[in-house]
Amino acid sequence: MPTDLHVQGAAPNNAGTALGVLTDIDGDTRSTTTPDMGADEYVPLTCFGVSGLGAANISDVSFDATWSSNNSTTIGSQVRYRETGTTGAYTVVSSTRNVHHHFWFDGFYELRLLCT
């Protein structure tokens, strides 16, 4: 039997029926008119990850990364990287461009979108 009753996804948000239960499993106040389905009152995520991640113009020292956003309010991107074989801090590059970034060395890369 599941023990984590926290809701995930947007579909159950405000889709429940008011039954007179005033607090959820975390002690948060429940809506008296449009509660969330289940035992948890929550606000769904509004920023989703990237899709369609691709690479082009690949050489020994660089490549261009492209991606698609599944968000209607994407305002930019943030790339975190560290050169392969190192254990130091990551370098973080933020950009208002949200579909392309040029990389110039062999390394470990992560990408996240910035949303409103």
JSON list of N, CA and C in Angstrom, two decimals, residues 6 11 14 16 26 33-35 38 45 50-51 56 64 69 71 73 78-79 95 102-103 105 108 113 116:
[
{"chain": "A", "resi": 6, "resn": "HIS", "atom": "N", "xyz": [0.96, 12.29, -1.62]},
{"chain": "A", "resi": 6, "resn": "HIS", "atom": "CA", "xyz": [1.06, 13.59, -2.27]},
{"chain": "A", "resi": 6, "resn": "HIS", "atom": "C", "xyz": [0.76, 13.45, -3.76]},
{"chain": "A", "resi": 11, "resn": "ALA", "atom": "N", "xyz": [-3.92, 17.34, -13.35]},
{"chain": "A", "resi": 11, "resn": "ALA", "atom": "CA", "xyz": [-5.32, 16.93, -13.52]},
{"chain": "A", "resi": 11, "resn": "ALA", "atom": "C", "xyz": [-6.14, 16.95, -12.22]},
{"chain": "A", "resi": 14, "resn": "ASN", "atom": "N", "xyz": [-8.00, 21.14, -8.08]},
{"chain": "A", "resi": 14, "resn": "ASN", "atom": "CA", "xyz": [-9.35, 21.74, -8.05]},
{"chain": "A", "resi": 14, "resn": "ASN", "atom": "C", "xyz": [-10.42, 20.83, -8.67]},
{"chain": "A", "resi": 16, "resn": "GLY", "atom": "N", "xyz": [-11.71, 17.95, -7.10]},
{"chain": "A", "resi": 16, "resn": "GLY", "atom": "CA", "xyz": [-12.38, 17.13, -6.11]},
{"chain": "A", "resi": 16, "resn": "GLY", "atom": "C", "xyz": [-13.77, 17.63, -5.77]},
{"chain": "A", "resi": 26, "resn": "ASP", "atom": "N", "xyz": [-1.19, 17.27, 5.22]},
{"chain": "A", "resi": 26, "resn": "ASP", "atom": "CA", "xyz": [-0.08, 18.09, 5.73]},
{"chain": "A", "resi": 26, "resn": "ASP", "atom": "C", "xyz": [-0.56, 19.18, 6.67]},
{"chain": "A", "resi": 33, "resn": "THR", "atom": "N", "xyz": [-14.83, 24.79, -1.73]},
{"chain": "A", "resi": 33, "resn": "THR", "atom": "CA", "xyz": [-15.67, 24.70, -2.93]},
{"chain": "A", "resi": 33, "resn": "THR", "atom": "C", "xyz": [-15.05, 23.81, -4.02]},
{"chain": "A", "resi": 34, "resn": "THR", "atom": "N", "xyz": [-13.74, 23.94, -4.25]},
{"chain": "A", "resi": 34, "resn": "THR", "atom": "CA", "xyz": [-13.06, 23.14, -5.29]},
{"chain": "A", "resi": 34, "resn": "THR", "atom": "C", "xyz": [-11.77, 22.55, -4.73]},
{"chain": "A", "resi": 35, "resn": "PRO", "atom": "N", "xyz": [-11.86, 21.59, -3.81]},
{"chain": "A", "resi": 35, "resn": "PRO", "atom": "CA", "xyz": [-10.64, 20.99, -3.27]},
{"chain": "A", "resi": 35, "resn": "PRO", "atom": "C", "xyz": [-9.95, 20.14, -4.33]},
{"chain": "A", "resi": 38, "resn": "GLY", "atom": "N", "xyz": [-8.01, 13.70, -3.80]},
{"chain": "A", "resi": 38, "resn": "GLY", "atom": "CA", "xyz": [-7.06, 13.00, -2.95]},
{"chain": "A", "resi": 38, "resn": "GLY", "atom": "C", "xyz": [-6.92, 13.67, -1.61]},
{"chain": "A", "resi": 45, "resn": "LEU", "atom": "N", "xyz": [2.98, 21.91, -10.63]},
{"chain": "A", "resi": 45, "resn": "LEU", "atom": "CA", "xyz": [4.15, 22.51, -11.26]},
{"chain": "A", "resi": 45, "resn": "LEU", "atom": "C", "xyz": [3.74, 23.24, -12.52]},
{"chain": "A", "resi": 50, "resn": "VAL", "atom": "N", "xyz": [12.78, 19.77, -20.62]},
{"chain": "A", "resi": 50, "resn": "VAL", "atom": "CA", "xyz": [12.98, 19.90, -22.06]},
{"chain": "A", "resi": 50, "resn": "VAL", "atom": "C", "xyz": [12.59, 18.62, -22.77]},
{"chain": "A", "resi": 51, "resn": "SER", "atom": "N", "xyz": [12.38, 18.73, -24.07]},
{"chain": "A", "resi": 51, "resn": "SER", "atom": "CA", "xyz": [12.18, 17.56, -24.91]},
{"chain": "A", "resi": 51, "resn": "SER", "atom": "C", "xyz": [12.93, 17.79, -26.21]},
{"chain": "A", "resi": 56, "resn": "ALA", "atom": "N", "xyz": [24.29, 19.03, -32.78]},
{"chain": "A", "resi": 56, "resn": "ALA", "atom": "CA", "xyz": [24.67, 19.26, -34.17]},
{"chain": "A", "resi": 56, "resn": "ALA", "atom": "C", "xyz": [26.04, 19.91, -34.20]},
{"chain": "A", "resi": 64, "resn": "ASP", "atom": "N", "xyz": [26.83, 21.99, -30.81]},
{"chain": "A", "resi": 64, "resn": "ASP", "atom": "CA", "xyz": [25.68, 22.84, -30.58]},
{"chain": "A", "resi": 64, "resn": "ASP", "atom": "C", "xyz": [24.54, 21.97, -30.06]},
{"chain": "A", "resi": 69, "resn": "SER", "atom": "N", "xyz": [10.94, 23.35, -25.74]},
{"chain": "A", "resi": 69, "resn": "SER", "atom": "CA", "xyz": [10.32, 23.61, -24.44]},
{"chain": "A", "resi": 69, "resn": "SER", "atom": "C", "xyz": [8.88, 23.15, -24.48]},
{"chain": "A", "resi": 71, "resn": "ASN", "atom": "N", "xyz": [6.77, 24.29, -22.31]},
{"chain": "A", "resi": 71, "resn": "ASN", "atom": "CA", "xyz": [6.15, 25.32, -21.49]},
{"chain": "A", "resi": 71, "resn": "ASN", "atom": "C", "xyz": [5.68, 26.49, -22.34]},
{"chain": "A", "resi": 73, "resn": "THR", "atom": "N", "xyz": [5.40, 29.43, -20.98]},
{"chain": "A", "resi": 73, "resn": "THR", "atom": "CA", "xyz": [5.95, 30.63, -20.36]},
{"chain": "A", "resi": 73, "resn": "THR", "atom": "C", "xyz": [7.45, 30.53, -20.13]},
{"chain": "A", "resi": 78, "resn": "GLN", "atom": "N", "xyz": [19.10, 27.48, -18.35]},
{"chain": "A", "resi": 78, "resn": "GLN", "atom": "CA", "xyz": [20.29, 27.47, -17.51]},
{"chain": "A", "resi": 78, "resn": "GLN", "atom": "C", "xyz": [21.02, 26.16, -17.76]},
{"chain": "A", "resi": 79, "resn": "VAL", "atom": "N", "xyz": [22.29, 26.25, -18.11]},
{"chain": "A", "resi": 79, "resn": "VAL", "atom": "CA", "xyz": [23.11, 25.08, -18.38]},
{"chain": "A", "resi": 79, "resn": "VAL", "atom": "C", "xyz": [24.16, 24.98, -17.30]},
{"chain": "A", "resi": 95, "resn": "SER", "atom": "N", "xyz": [20.77, 31.98, -19.76]},
{"chain": "A", "resi": 95, "resn": "SER", "atom": "CA", "xyz": [20.55, 32.66, -21.02]},
{"chain": "A", "resi": 95, "resn": "SER", "atom": "C", "xyz": [19.07, 32.96, -21.19]},
{"chain": "A", "resi": 102, "resn": "HIS", "atom": "N", "xyz": [25.83, 26.72, -27.40]},
{"chain": "A", "resi": 102, "resn": "HIS", "atom": "CA", "xyz": [27.07, 26.18, -27.98]},
{"chain": "A", "resi": 102, "resn": "HIS", "atom": "C", "xyz": [28.01, 25.74, -26.86]},
{"chain": "A", "resi": 103, "resn": "PHE", "atom": "N", "xyz": [28.50, 24.51, -26.91]},
{"chain": "A", "resi": 103, "resn": "PHE", "atom": "CA", "xyz": [29.44, 23.97, -25.93]},
{"chain": "A", "resi": 103, "resn": "PHE", "atom": "C", "xyz": [30.78, 23.73, -26.59]},
{"chain": "A", "resi": 105, "resn": "PHE", "atom": "N", "xyz": [33.79, 21.98, -24.96]},
{"chain": "A", "resi": 105, "resn": "PHE", "atom": "CA", "xyz": [34.75, 20.96, -24.52]},
{"chain": "A", "resi": 105, "resn": "PHE", "atom": "C", "xyz": [34.04, 19.71, -24.06]},
{"chain": "A", "resi": 108, "resn": "PHE", "atom": "N", "xyz": [30.46, 17.09, -18.71]},
{"chain": "A", "resi": 108, "resn": "PHE", "atom": "CA", "xyz": [29.16, 16.65, -18.25]},
{"chain": "A", "resi": 108, "resn": "PHE", "atom": "C", "xyz": [28.25, 17.86, -18.25]},
{"chain": "A", "resi": 113, "resn": "LEU", "atom": "N", "xyz": [15.11, 24.53, -17.82]},
{"chain": "A", "resi": 113, "resn": "LEU", "atom": "CA", "xyz": [14.41, 25.71, -18.32]},
{"chain": "A", "resi": 113, "resn": "LEU", "atom": "C", "xyz": [14.02, 26.60, -17.16]},
{"chain": "A", "resi": 116, "resn": "THR", "atom": "N", "xyz": [8.23, 31.31, -15.64]},
{"chain": "A", "resi": 116, "resn": "THR", "atom": "CA", "xyz": [7.59, 32.27, -14.75]},
{"chain": "A", "resi": 116, "resn": "THR", "atom": "C", "xyz": [6.61, 31.55, -13.84]}
]
